[in-house]
Tab-separated table of C-alpha atoms in Angstrom:
chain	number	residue	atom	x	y	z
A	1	UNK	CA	101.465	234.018	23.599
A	2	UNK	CA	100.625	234.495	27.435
A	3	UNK	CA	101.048	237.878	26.803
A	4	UNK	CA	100.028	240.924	24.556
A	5	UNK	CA	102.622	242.361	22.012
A	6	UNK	CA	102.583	245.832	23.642
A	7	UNK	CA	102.937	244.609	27.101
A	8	UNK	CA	105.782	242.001	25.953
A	9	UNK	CA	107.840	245.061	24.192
A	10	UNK	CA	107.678	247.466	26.460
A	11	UNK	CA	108.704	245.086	29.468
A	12	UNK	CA	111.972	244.015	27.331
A	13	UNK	CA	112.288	248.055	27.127
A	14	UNK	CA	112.150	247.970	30.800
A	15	UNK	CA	114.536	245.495	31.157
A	16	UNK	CA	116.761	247.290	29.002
A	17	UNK	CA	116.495	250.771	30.765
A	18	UNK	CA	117.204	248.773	33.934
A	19	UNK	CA	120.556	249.003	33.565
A	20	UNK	CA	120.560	245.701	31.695
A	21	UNK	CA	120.950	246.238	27.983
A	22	UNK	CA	122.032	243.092	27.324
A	23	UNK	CA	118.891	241.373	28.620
A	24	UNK	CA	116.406	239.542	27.263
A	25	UNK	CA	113.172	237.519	28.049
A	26	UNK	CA	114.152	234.104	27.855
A	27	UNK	CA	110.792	232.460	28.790
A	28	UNK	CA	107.080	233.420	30.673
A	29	UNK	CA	105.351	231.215	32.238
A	30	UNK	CA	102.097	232.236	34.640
A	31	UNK	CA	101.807	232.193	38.353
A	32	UNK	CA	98.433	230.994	40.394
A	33	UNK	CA	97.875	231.995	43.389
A	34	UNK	CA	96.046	235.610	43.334
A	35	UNK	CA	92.397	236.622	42.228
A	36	UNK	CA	92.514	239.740	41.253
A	37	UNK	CA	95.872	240.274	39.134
A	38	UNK	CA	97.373	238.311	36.049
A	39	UNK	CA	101.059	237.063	37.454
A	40	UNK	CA	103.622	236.057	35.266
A	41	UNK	CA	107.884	234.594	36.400
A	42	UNK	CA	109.828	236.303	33.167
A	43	UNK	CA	113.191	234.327	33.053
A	44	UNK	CA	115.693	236.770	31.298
A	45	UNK	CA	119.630	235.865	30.520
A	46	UNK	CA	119.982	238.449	33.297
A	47	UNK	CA	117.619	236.739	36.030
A	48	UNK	CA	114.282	236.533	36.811
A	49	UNK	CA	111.659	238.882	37.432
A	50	UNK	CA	107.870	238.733	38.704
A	51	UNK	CA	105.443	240.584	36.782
A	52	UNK	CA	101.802	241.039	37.873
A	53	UNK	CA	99.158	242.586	35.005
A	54	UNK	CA	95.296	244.273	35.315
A	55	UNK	CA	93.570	245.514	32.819
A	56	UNK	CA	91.567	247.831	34.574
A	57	UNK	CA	91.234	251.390	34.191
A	58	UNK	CA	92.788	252.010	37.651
A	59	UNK	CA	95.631	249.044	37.817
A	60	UNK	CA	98.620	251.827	37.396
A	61	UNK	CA	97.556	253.477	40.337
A	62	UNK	CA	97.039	250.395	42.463
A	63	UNK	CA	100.047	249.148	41.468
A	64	UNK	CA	101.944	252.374	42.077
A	65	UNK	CA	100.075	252.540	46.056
A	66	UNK	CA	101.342	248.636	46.260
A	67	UNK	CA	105.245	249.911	44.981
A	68	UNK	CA	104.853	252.873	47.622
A	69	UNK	CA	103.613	249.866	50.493
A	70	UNK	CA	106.175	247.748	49.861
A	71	UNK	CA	108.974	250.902	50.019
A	72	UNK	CA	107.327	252.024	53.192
A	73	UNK	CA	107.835	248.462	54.589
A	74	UNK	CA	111.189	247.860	53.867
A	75	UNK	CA	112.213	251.124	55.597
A	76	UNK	CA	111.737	249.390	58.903
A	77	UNK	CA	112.528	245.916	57.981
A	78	UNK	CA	115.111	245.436	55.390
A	79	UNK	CA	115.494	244.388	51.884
A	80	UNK	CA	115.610	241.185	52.893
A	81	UNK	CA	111.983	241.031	54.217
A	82	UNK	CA	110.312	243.134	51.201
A	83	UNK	CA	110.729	242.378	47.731
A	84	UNK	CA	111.857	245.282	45.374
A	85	UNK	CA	110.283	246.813	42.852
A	86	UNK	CA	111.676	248.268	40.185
A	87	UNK	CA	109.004	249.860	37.369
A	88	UNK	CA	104.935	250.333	37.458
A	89	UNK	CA	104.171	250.993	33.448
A	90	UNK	CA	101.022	251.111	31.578
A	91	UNK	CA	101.447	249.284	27.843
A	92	UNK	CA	98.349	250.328	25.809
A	93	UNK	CA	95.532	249.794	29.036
A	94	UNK	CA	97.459	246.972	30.295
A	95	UNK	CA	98.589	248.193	33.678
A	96	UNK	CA	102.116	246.134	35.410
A	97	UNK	CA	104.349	246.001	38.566
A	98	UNK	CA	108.093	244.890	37.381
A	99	UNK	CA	109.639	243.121	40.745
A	100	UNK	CA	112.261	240.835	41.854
A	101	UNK	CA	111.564	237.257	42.077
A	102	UNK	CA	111.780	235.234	44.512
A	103	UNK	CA	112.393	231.582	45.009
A	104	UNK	CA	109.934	230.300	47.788
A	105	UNK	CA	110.635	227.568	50.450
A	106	UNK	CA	108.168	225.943	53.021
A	107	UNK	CA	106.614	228.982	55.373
A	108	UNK	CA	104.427	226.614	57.616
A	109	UNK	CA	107.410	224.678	59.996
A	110	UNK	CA	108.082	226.347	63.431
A	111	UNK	CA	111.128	228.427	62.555
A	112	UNK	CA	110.012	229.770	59.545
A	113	UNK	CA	106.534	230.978	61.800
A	114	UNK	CA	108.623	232.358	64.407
A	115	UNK	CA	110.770	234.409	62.546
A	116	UNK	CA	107.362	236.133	61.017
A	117	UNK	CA	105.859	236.581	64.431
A	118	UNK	CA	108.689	238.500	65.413
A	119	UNK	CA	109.337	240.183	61.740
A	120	UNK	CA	105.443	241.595	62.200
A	121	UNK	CA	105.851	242.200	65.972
A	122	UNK	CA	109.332	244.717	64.730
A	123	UNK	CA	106.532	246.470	62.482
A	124	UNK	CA	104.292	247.176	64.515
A	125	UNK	CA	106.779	249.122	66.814
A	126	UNK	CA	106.987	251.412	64.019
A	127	UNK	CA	104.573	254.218	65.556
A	128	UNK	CA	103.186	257.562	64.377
A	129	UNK	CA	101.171	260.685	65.890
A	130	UNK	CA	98.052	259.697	64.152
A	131	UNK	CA	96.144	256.564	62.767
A	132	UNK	CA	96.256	256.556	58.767
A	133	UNK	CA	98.687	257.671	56.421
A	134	UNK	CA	99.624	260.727	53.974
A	135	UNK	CA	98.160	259.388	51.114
A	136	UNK	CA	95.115	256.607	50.297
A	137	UNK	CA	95.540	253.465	49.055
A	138	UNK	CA	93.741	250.237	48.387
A	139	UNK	CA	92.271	246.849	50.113
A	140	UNK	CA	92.802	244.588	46.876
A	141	UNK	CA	91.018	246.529	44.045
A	142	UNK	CA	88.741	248.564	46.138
A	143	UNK	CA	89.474	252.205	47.196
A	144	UNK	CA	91.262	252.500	51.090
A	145	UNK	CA	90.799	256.075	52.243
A	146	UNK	CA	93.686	256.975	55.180
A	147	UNK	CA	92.885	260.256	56.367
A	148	UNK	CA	94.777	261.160	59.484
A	149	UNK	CA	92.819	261.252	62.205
A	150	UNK	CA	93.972	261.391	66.329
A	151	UNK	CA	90.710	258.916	67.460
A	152	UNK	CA	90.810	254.906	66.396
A	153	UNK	CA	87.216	255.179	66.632
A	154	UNK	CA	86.571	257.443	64.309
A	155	UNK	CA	89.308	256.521	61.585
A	156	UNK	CA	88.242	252.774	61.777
A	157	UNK	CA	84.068	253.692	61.486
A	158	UNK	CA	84.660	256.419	58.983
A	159	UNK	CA	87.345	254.785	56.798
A	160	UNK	CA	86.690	251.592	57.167
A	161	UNK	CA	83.749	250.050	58.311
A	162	UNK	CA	81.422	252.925	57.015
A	163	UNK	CA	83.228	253.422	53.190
A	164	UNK	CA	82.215	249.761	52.706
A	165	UNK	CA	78.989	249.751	54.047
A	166	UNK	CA	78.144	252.461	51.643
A	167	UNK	CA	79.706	250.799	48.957
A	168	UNK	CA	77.753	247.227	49.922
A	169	UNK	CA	74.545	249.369	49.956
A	170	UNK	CA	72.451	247.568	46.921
A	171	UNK	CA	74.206	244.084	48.455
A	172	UNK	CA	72.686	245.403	51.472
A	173	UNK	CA	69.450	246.018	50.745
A	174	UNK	CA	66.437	244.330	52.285
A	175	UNK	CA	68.981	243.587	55.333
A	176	UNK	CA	68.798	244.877	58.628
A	177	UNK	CA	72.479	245.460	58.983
A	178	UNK	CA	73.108	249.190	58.409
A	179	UNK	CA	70.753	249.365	61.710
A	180	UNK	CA	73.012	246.601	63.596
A	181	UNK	CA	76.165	248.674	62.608
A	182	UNK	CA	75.083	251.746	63.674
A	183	UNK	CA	74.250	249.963	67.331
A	184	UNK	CA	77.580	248.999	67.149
A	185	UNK	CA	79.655	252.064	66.002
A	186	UNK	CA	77.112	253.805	69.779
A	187	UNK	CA	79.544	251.293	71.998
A	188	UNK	CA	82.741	250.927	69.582
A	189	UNK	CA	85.060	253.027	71.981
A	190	UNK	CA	84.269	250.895	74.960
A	191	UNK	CA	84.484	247.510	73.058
A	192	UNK	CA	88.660	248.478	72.729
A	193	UNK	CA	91.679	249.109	74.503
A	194	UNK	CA	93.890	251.698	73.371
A	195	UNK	CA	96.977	251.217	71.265
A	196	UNK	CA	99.229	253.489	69.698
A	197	UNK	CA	99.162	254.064	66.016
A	198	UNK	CA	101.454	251.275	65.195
A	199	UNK	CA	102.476	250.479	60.614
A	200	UNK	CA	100.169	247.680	59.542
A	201	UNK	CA	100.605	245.437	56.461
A	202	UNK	CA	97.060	246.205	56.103
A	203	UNK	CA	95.973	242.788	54.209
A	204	UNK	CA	97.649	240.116	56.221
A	205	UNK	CA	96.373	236.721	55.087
A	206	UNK	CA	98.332	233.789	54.212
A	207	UNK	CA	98.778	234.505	50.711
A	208	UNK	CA	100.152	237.927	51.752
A	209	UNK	CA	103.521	236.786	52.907
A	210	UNK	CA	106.278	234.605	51.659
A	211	UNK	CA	109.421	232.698	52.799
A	212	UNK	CA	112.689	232.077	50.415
A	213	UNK	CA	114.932	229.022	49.898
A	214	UNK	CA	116.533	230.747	53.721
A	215	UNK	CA	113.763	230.614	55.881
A	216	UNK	CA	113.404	234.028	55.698
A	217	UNK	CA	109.626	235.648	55.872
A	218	UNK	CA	108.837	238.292	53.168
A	219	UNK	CA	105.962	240.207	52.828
A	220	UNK	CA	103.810	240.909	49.807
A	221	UNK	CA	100.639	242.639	48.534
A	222	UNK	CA	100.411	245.367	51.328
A	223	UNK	CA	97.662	247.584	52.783
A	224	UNK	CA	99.494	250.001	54.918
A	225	UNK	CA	98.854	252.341	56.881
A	226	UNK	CA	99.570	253.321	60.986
A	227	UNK	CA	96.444	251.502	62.927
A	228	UNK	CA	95.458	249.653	65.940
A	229	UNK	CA	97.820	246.325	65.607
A	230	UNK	CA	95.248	244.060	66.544
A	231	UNK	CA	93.741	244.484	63.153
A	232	UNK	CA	96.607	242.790	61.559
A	233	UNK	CA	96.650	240.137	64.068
A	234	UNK	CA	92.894	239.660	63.502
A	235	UNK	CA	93.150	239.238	59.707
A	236	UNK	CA	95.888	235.935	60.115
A	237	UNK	CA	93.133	234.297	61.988
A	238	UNK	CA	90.230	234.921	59.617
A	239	UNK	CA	91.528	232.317	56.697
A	240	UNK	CA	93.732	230.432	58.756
A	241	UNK	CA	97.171	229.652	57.459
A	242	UNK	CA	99.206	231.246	60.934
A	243	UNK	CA	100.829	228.412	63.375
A	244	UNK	CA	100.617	228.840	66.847
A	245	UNK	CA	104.449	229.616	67.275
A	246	UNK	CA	103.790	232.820	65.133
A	247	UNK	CA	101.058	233.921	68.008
A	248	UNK	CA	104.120	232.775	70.966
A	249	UNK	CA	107.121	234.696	69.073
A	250	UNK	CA	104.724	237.725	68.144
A	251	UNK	CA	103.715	238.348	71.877
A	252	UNK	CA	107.580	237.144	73.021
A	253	UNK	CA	108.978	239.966	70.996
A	254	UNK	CA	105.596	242.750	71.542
A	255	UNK	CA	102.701	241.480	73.822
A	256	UNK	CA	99.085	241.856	72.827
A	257	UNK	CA	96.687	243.260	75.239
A	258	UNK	CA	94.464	240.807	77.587
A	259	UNK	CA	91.455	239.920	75.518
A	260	UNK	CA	93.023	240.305	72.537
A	261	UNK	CA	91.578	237.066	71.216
A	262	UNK	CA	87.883	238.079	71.832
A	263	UNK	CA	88.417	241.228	70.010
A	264	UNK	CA	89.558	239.468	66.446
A	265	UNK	CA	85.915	239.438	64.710
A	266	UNK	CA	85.268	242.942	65.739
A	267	UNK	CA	88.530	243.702	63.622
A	268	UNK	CA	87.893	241.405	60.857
A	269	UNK	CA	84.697	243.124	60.302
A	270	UNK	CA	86.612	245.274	57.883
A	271	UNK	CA	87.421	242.393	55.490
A	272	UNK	CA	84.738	240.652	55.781
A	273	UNK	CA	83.285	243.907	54.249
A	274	UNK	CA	85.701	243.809	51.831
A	275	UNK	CA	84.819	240.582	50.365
A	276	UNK	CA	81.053	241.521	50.677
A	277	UNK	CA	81.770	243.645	47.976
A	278	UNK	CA	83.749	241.400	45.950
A	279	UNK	CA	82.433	238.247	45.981
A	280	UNK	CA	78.530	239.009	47.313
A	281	UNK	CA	76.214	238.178	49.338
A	282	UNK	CA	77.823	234.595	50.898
A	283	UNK	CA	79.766	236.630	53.254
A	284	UNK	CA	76.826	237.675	54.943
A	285	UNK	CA	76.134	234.954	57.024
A	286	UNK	CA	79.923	235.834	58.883
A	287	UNK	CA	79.000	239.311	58.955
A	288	UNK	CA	76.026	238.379	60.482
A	289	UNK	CA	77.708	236.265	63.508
A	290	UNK	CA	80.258	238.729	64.157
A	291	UNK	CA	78.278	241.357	64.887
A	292	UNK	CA	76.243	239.500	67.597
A	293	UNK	CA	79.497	239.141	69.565
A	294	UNK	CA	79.300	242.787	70.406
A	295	UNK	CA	75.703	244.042	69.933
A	296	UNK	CA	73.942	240.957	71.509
A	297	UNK	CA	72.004	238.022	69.339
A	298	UNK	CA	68.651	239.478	70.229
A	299	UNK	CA	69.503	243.146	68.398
């Protein structure tokens, strides 16, 4: 059974309380595709439903922040463009995120990349008074603090770069890179143009976003939070998996600031961090590299 006996009831209870008391699972079979969760397509006689499963101690609440992303994304975008969600349980330690499923078609031809350049470039219009949001959330499993503050500089060394430096700090040790940061949080301001506080997807790789069976671009598995929206640009180049008529339609619709392109590995800094501290030490070699770009080889 691909899944537990307390997990399996209480998601046909769910089902149930849905407004569906006639349904009933059908089949489960698992879904690939994601390192951190358990992912399961429920077939019902009602429809099917996507289910994603952690045991750990904290998976209701990062389930719950990745509910409240997904509802703070579809406020600006549509239903269409954000899958729904529709129950974040907790069956005997077994935490789970009840959404809709969604039939997938091919997301790498030129239509299907231009419609997500300009679905991001609407999102990033969406501006607030301050970078960060009203509550924290999380980058995969680990902790994303979003205080408010009214300086990029400070939010991004603060809350980003400096919360996982202190969390890499045993990875760390022996390195000399808690030095080479701190040379390059002394020049950060002047490394930047400004930008407004613009909503971010916050974890924008490949894997992040979808297209269904209508060409239409969906995202998933968001970060957000109101930040510099060069960040999100520089995290579709860091794995690859972004045409270059996504780059064209994004800066058609809401066009990036000269130099953008030289400014990507000072952004993807932040998840190269990220995977410092969940995978280890082989990121450290990128780390490593990016840094020089804005510090100087010989620092």
């Amino acid at each position: 059974m691909l899944l537990s006996e307390s997990l399996y009831e209480a998601l046909e209870a769910s089902l149930k309380n849905l407004e569906r008391p006639h349904s009933s699972i059908q089949s489960i079979g698992s879904v690939s595709g994601g390192d951190i969760n358990r992912a399961y397509r429920i077939k019902t006689s009602t429809g099917d439903y996507f289910v994603k499963v952690n045991n750990d101690p904290l998976a209701a609440s990062m389930f719950l922040a990745e509910s409240n992303g997904l509802d703070i994304l579809r406020n600006p975008l549509g239903a269409a463009h954000v899958p729904k969600t529709f129950l974040v349980g907790n069956a005997r330690g077994e935490g789970f995120l009840l959404m809709e499923w969604i039939d997938t078609g091919n997301k790498h031809d030129a239509p299907q990349q231009e419609a997500l350049g300009r679905l991001l470039a609407s999102l990033h219009r969406r501006h607030a008074d301050a970078y960060g949001l009203d509550h924290d959330n999380f980058i995969g499993p680990l902790p994303q603090n979003n205080g408010f503050s009214s300086d990029w500089t400070e939010f991004f060394i603060e809350q980003r770069l400096q919360k996982q430096l202190d969390m890499a700090d045993q990875i760390l040790d022996g390195t000399d890179l808690h030095k080479k940061f701190d040379r390059l949080f002394s020049r950060f301001a002047d490394l930047y143009p400004c930008e407004p506080p613009s909503l971010l997807h916050g974890d924008l790789w490949s894997g992040n976003y979808l297209v269904d069976q209508l060409g239409t671009p969906v995202f998933i598995d968001p970060a957000v939070y109101y930040g510099n929206r060069e960040v999100d640009i520089a995290m579709t180049k860091l794995f690859g998996g972004f045409s270059e008529r996504f780059y064209d339609a994004y800066n058609e619709t809401y066009p990036l600031q000269h130099g953008w392109e030289e400014r990507v590995d000072l952004w993807n800094l932040y998840p190269l961090l990220v995977h410092l501290n969940l995978f280890g030490r082989s990121y450290l070699r990128a780390i490593q590299n990016n840094l020089k770009q804005y510090i100087g080889a010989n620092s």
